[in-house]
Coordinates of C-alpha atoms in Angstrom, one line a residue:
X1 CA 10.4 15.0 -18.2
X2 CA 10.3 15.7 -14.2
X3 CA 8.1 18.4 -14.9
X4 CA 5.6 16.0 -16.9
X5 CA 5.7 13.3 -14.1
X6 CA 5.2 16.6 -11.3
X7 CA 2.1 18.0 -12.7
X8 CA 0.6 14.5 -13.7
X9 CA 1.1 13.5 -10.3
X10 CA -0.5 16.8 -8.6
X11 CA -3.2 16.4 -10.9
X12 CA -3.7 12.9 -9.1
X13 CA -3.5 14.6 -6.1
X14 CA -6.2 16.9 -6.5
X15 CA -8.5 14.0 -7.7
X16 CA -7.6 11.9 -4.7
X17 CA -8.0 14.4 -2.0
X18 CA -11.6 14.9 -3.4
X19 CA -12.4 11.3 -3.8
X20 CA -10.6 9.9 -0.5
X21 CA -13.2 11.8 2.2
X22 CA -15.8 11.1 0.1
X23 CA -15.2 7.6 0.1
X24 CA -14.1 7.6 3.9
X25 CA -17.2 9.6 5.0
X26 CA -19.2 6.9 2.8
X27 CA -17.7 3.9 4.1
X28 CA -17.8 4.8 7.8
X29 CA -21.1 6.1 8.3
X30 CA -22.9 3.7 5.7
X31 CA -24.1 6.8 3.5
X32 CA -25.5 5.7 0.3
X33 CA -26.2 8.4 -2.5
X34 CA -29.1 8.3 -4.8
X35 CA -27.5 6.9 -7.6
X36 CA -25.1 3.5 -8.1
X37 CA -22.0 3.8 -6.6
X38 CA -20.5 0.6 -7.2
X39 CA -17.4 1.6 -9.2
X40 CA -16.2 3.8 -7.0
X41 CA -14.0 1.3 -5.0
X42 CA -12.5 0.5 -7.9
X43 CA -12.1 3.2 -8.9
X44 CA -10.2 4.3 -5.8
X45 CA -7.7 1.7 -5.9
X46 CA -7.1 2.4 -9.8
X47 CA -6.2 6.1 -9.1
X48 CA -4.1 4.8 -5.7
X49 CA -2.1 2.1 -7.8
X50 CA -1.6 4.7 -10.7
X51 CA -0.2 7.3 -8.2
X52 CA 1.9 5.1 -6.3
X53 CA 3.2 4.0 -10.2
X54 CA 3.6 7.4 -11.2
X55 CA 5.7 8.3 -7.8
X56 CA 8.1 5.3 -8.4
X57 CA 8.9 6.7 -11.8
X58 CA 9.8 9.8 -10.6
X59 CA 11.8 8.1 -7.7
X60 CA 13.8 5.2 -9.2
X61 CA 13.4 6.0 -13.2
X62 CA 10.6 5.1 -15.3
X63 CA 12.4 1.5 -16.4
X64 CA 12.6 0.0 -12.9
X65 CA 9.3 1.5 -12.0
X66 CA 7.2 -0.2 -14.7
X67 CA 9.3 -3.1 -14.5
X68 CA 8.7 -3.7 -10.5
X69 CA 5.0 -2.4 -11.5
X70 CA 4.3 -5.0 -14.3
X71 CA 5.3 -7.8 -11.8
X72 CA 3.2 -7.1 -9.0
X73 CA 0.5 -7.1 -11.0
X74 CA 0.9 -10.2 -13.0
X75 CA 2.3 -12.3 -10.1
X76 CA -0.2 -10.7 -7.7
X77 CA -2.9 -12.2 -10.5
X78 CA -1.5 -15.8 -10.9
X79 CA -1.3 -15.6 -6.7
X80 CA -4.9 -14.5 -6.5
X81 CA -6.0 -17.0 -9.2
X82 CA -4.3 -19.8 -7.7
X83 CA -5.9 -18.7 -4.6
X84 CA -9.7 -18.4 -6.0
X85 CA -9.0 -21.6 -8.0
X86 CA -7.4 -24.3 -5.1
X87 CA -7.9 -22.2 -1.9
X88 CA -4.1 -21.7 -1.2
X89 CA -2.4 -20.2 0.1
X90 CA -5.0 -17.5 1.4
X91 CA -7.7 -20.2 2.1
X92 CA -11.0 -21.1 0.6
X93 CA -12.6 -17.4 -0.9
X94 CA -13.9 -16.0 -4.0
X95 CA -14.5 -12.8 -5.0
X96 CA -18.1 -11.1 -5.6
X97 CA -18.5 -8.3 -8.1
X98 CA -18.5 -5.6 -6.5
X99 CA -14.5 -4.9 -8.1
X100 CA -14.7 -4.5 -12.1
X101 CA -13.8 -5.7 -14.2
X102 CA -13.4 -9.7 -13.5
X103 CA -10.9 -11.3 -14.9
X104 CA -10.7 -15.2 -15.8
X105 CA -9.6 -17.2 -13.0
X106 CA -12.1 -14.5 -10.5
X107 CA -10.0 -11.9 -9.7
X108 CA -10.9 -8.1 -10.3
X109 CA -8.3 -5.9 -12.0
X110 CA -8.1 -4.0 -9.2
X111 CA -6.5 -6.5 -6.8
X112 CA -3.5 -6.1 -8.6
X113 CA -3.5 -2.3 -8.3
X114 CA -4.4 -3.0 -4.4
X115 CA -1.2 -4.8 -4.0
X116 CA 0.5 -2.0 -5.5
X117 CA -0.5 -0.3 -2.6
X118 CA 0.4 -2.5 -0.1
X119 CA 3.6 -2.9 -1.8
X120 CA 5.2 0.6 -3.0
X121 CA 3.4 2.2 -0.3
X122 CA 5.3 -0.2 2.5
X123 CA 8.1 -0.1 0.4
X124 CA 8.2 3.9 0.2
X125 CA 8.0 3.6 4.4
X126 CA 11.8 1.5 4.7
X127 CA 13.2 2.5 1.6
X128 CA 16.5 5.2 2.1
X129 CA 19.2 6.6 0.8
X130 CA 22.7 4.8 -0.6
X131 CA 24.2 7.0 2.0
X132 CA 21.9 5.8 4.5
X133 CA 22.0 2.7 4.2
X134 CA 25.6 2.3 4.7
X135 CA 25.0 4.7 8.3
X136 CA 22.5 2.1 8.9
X137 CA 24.3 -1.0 8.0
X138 CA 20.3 -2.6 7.9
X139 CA 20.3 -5.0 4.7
X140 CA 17.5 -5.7 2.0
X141 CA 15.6 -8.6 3.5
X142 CA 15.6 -6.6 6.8
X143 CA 14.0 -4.0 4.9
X144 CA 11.6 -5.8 3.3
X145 CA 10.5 -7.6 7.0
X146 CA 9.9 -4.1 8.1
X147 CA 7.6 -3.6 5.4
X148 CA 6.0 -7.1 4.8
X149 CA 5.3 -6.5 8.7
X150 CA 3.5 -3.4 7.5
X151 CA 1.1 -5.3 4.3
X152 CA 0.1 -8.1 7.2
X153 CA -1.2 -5.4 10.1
X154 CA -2.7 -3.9 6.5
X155 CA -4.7 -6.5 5.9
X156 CA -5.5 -7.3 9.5
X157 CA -7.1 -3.9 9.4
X158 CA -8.8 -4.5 5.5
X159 CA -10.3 -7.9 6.3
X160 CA -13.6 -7.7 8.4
X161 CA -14.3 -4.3 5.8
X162 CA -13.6 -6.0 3.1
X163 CA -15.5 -8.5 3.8
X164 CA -18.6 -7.8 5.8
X165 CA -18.9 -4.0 5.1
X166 CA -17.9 -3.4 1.2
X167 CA -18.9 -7.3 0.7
X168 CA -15.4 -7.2 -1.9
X169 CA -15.1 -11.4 -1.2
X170 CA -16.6 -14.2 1.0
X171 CA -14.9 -16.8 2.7
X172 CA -15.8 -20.1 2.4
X173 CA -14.6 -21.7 5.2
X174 CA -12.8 -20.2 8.6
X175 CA -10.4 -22.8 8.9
X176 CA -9.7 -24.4 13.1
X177 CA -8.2 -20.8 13.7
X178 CA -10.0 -17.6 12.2
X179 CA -9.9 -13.5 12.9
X180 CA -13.2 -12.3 12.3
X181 CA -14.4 -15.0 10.0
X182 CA -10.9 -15.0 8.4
X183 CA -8.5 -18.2 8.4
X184 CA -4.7 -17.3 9.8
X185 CA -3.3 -19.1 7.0
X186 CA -4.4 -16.1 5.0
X187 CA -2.3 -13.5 7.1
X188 CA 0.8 -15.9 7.2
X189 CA 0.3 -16.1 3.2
X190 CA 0.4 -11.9 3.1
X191 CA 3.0 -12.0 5.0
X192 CA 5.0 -14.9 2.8
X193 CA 3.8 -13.0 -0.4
X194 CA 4.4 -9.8 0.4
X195 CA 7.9 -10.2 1.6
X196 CA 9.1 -12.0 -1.5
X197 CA 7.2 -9.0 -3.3
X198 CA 9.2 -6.2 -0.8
X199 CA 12.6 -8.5 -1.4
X200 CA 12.4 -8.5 -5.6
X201 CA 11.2 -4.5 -5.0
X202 CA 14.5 -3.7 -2.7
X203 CA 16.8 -5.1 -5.8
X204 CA 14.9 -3.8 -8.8
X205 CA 13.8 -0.3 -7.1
X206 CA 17.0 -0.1 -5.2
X207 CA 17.4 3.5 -3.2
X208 CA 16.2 6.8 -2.9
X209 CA 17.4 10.1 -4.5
X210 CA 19.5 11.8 -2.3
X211 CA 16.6 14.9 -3.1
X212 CA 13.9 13.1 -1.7
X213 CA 14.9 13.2 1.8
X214 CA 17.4 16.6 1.5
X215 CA 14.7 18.8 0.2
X216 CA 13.2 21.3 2.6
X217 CA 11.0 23.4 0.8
X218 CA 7.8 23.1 2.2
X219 CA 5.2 20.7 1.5
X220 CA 3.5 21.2 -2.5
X221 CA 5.5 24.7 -3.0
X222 CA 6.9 25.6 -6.4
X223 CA 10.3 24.9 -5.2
X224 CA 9.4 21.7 -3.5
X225 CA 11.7 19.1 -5.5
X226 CA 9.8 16.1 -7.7
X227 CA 11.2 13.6 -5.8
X228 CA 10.5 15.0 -1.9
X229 CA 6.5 15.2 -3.3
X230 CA 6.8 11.6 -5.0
X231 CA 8.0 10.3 -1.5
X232 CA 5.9 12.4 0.1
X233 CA 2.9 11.0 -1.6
X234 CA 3.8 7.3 -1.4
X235 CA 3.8 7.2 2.0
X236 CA 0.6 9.5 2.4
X237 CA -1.6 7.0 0.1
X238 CA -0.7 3.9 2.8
X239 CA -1.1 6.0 5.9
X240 CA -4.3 6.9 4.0
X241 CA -5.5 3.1 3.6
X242 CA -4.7 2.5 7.3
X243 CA -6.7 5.6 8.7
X244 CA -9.6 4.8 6.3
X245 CA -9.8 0.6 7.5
X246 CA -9.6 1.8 10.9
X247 CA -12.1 4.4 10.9
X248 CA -14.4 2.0 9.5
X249 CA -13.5 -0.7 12.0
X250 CA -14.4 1.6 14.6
X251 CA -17.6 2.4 13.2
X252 CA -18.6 -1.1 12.6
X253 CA -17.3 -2.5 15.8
X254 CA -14.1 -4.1 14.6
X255 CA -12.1 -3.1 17.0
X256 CA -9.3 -5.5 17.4
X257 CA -8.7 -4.9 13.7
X258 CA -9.1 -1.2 14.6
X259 CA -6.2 -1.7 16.6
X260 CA -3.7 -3.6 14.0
X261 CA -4.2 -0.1 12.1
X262 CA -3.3 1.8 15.1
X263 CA 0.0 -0.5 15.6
X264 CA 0.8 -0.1 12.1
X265 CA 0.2 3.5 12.7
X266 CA 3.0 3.2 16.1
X267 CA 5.3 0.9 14.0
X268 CA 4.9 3.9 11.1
X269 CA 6.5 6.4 13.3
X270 CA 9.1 4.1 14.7
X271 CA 10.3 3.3 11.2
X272 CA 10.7 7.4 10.6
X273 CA 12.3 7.6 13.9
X274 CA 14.9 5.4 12.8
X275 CA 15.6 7.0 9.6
X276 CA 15.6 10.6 11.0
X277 CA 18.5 9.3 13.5
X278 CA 20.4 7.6 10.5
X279 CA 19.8 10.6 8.6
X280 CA 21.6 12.7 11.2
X281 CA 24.3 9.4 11.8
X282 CA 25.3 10.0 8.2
X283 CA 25.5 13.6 8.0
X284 CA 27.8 13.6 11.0
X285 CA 29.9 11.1 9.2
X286 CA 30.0 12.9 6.4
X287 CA 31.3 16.4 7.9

């Protein structure tokens, strides 16, 4: 069954490294093809969700990984609707149509699948070992600060885009304190939602393979193990999301949100840093 997951999930692959400049390139420098493009966001954040689904399964098992999946999306939607509906705990917004499809309450379909980004991607950036975990002695809810940490510099990064370049939602009203139109209760709230997302995700996923960190065949070989590429993959997708909201602040002339990419970016490699010397920590205590 590996095998099945492997080649669906290099299939993705292909499709995504073919869409992902395309929409980057598109996005950044405002080009506009002759013909409608307004599925293709969508679009993108369908394939993104799916892969980052399709990775879990082949990481944690395909029970927890649909399981952990299903509830993202459905709590995600009675979040985002309660948010549409009453205007907390985000702030007052409401979405446009530029997502499809809408679903009742407001909220695209593809919200969900972008907080299945934001939340198996983070996730895939903290997650480790059994092994390494003991080395480590860190515990879940410090894990799922690290990566809640992550989803709010995220959406720091996704918000003047989303908003005033890909015109995905309006906000209604800025609120006393506001980042680029944006009220601050609406980063506290990602924080808030995203950790008790990351929290549920650290006790249903639980940790990694052994094979997903041990494997050193090189990247996308034959002998590369299913579980280094699903890993591999995961975190590629939200370092993807970071680079492409950056770029396109930096283009539009966002740059303070340009920068919270950038830091999530530094706090990226501090995170792998860490894991590297635990890796090493737990080999040693192994020997």
């Amino acid at each position: 069954m590996q095998v099945f997951w492997r080649i669906v999930l290099l299939f993705l692959c292909v499709i995504f490294c073919i869409a992902y400049p395309i929409a980057v390139i598109g996005v950044a420098f405002d080009v506009n093809p002759p013909f409608s493009m307004t599925w293709a966001g969508s679009a993108l954040l369908f394939l993104e969700g799916g892969m980052l689904i399709l990775a879990a399964i082949v990481l944690y098992g395909p029970l927890r990984a649909l399981l952990m999946g299903g509830l993202v999306v459905l709590l995600s939607y009675g979040v985002e609707a309660l948010g549409v509906l009453t205007g907390w705990p985000f702030g007052i917004y409401h979405y446009t149509h530029q997502l499809v499809p809408l679903l009742p309450g407001g909220v695209p379909l593809p919200v969900m699948f972008a907080w299945i980004l934001v939340i198996f991607g983070g996730y895939s950036w903290v997650v480790t070992t059994q092994q390494q975990r003991q080395g480590s002695g860190r515990r879940g809810w410090q894990r799922a600060l690290q990566a809640a940490l992550l989803a709010m510099l995220l959406d720091l990064a996704i918000e003047p885009v989303a908003t005033y370049v890909v015109h995905y939602w309006v906000w209604a009203d800025a609120g006393r304190y506001s980042y680029y139109g944006v009220p601050l209760t609406n980063f506290i709230a990602w924080f808030v939602v995203a950790l008790l997302f990351l929290v549920l995700a650290d006790r249903l996923l639980g940790s990694l393979p052994v094979a997903a960190v041990q494997d050193e065949d090189p990247i996308f070989s034959r002998k590369m193990g299913s579980e280094r590429l699903a890993l591999f993959v995961s975190r590629v997708i939200f370092v993807g999301s970071l680079i492409m909201f950056g770029l396109v602040n930096l283009t539009h002339g966002f740059f303070g949100a340009a920068g919270m990419a950038a830091l999530a970016g530094v706090l990226l490699l501090w995170y792998l840093f860490n894991q590297q010397s635990s890796e090493i920590v737990t080999k040693k205590l192994h020997e």
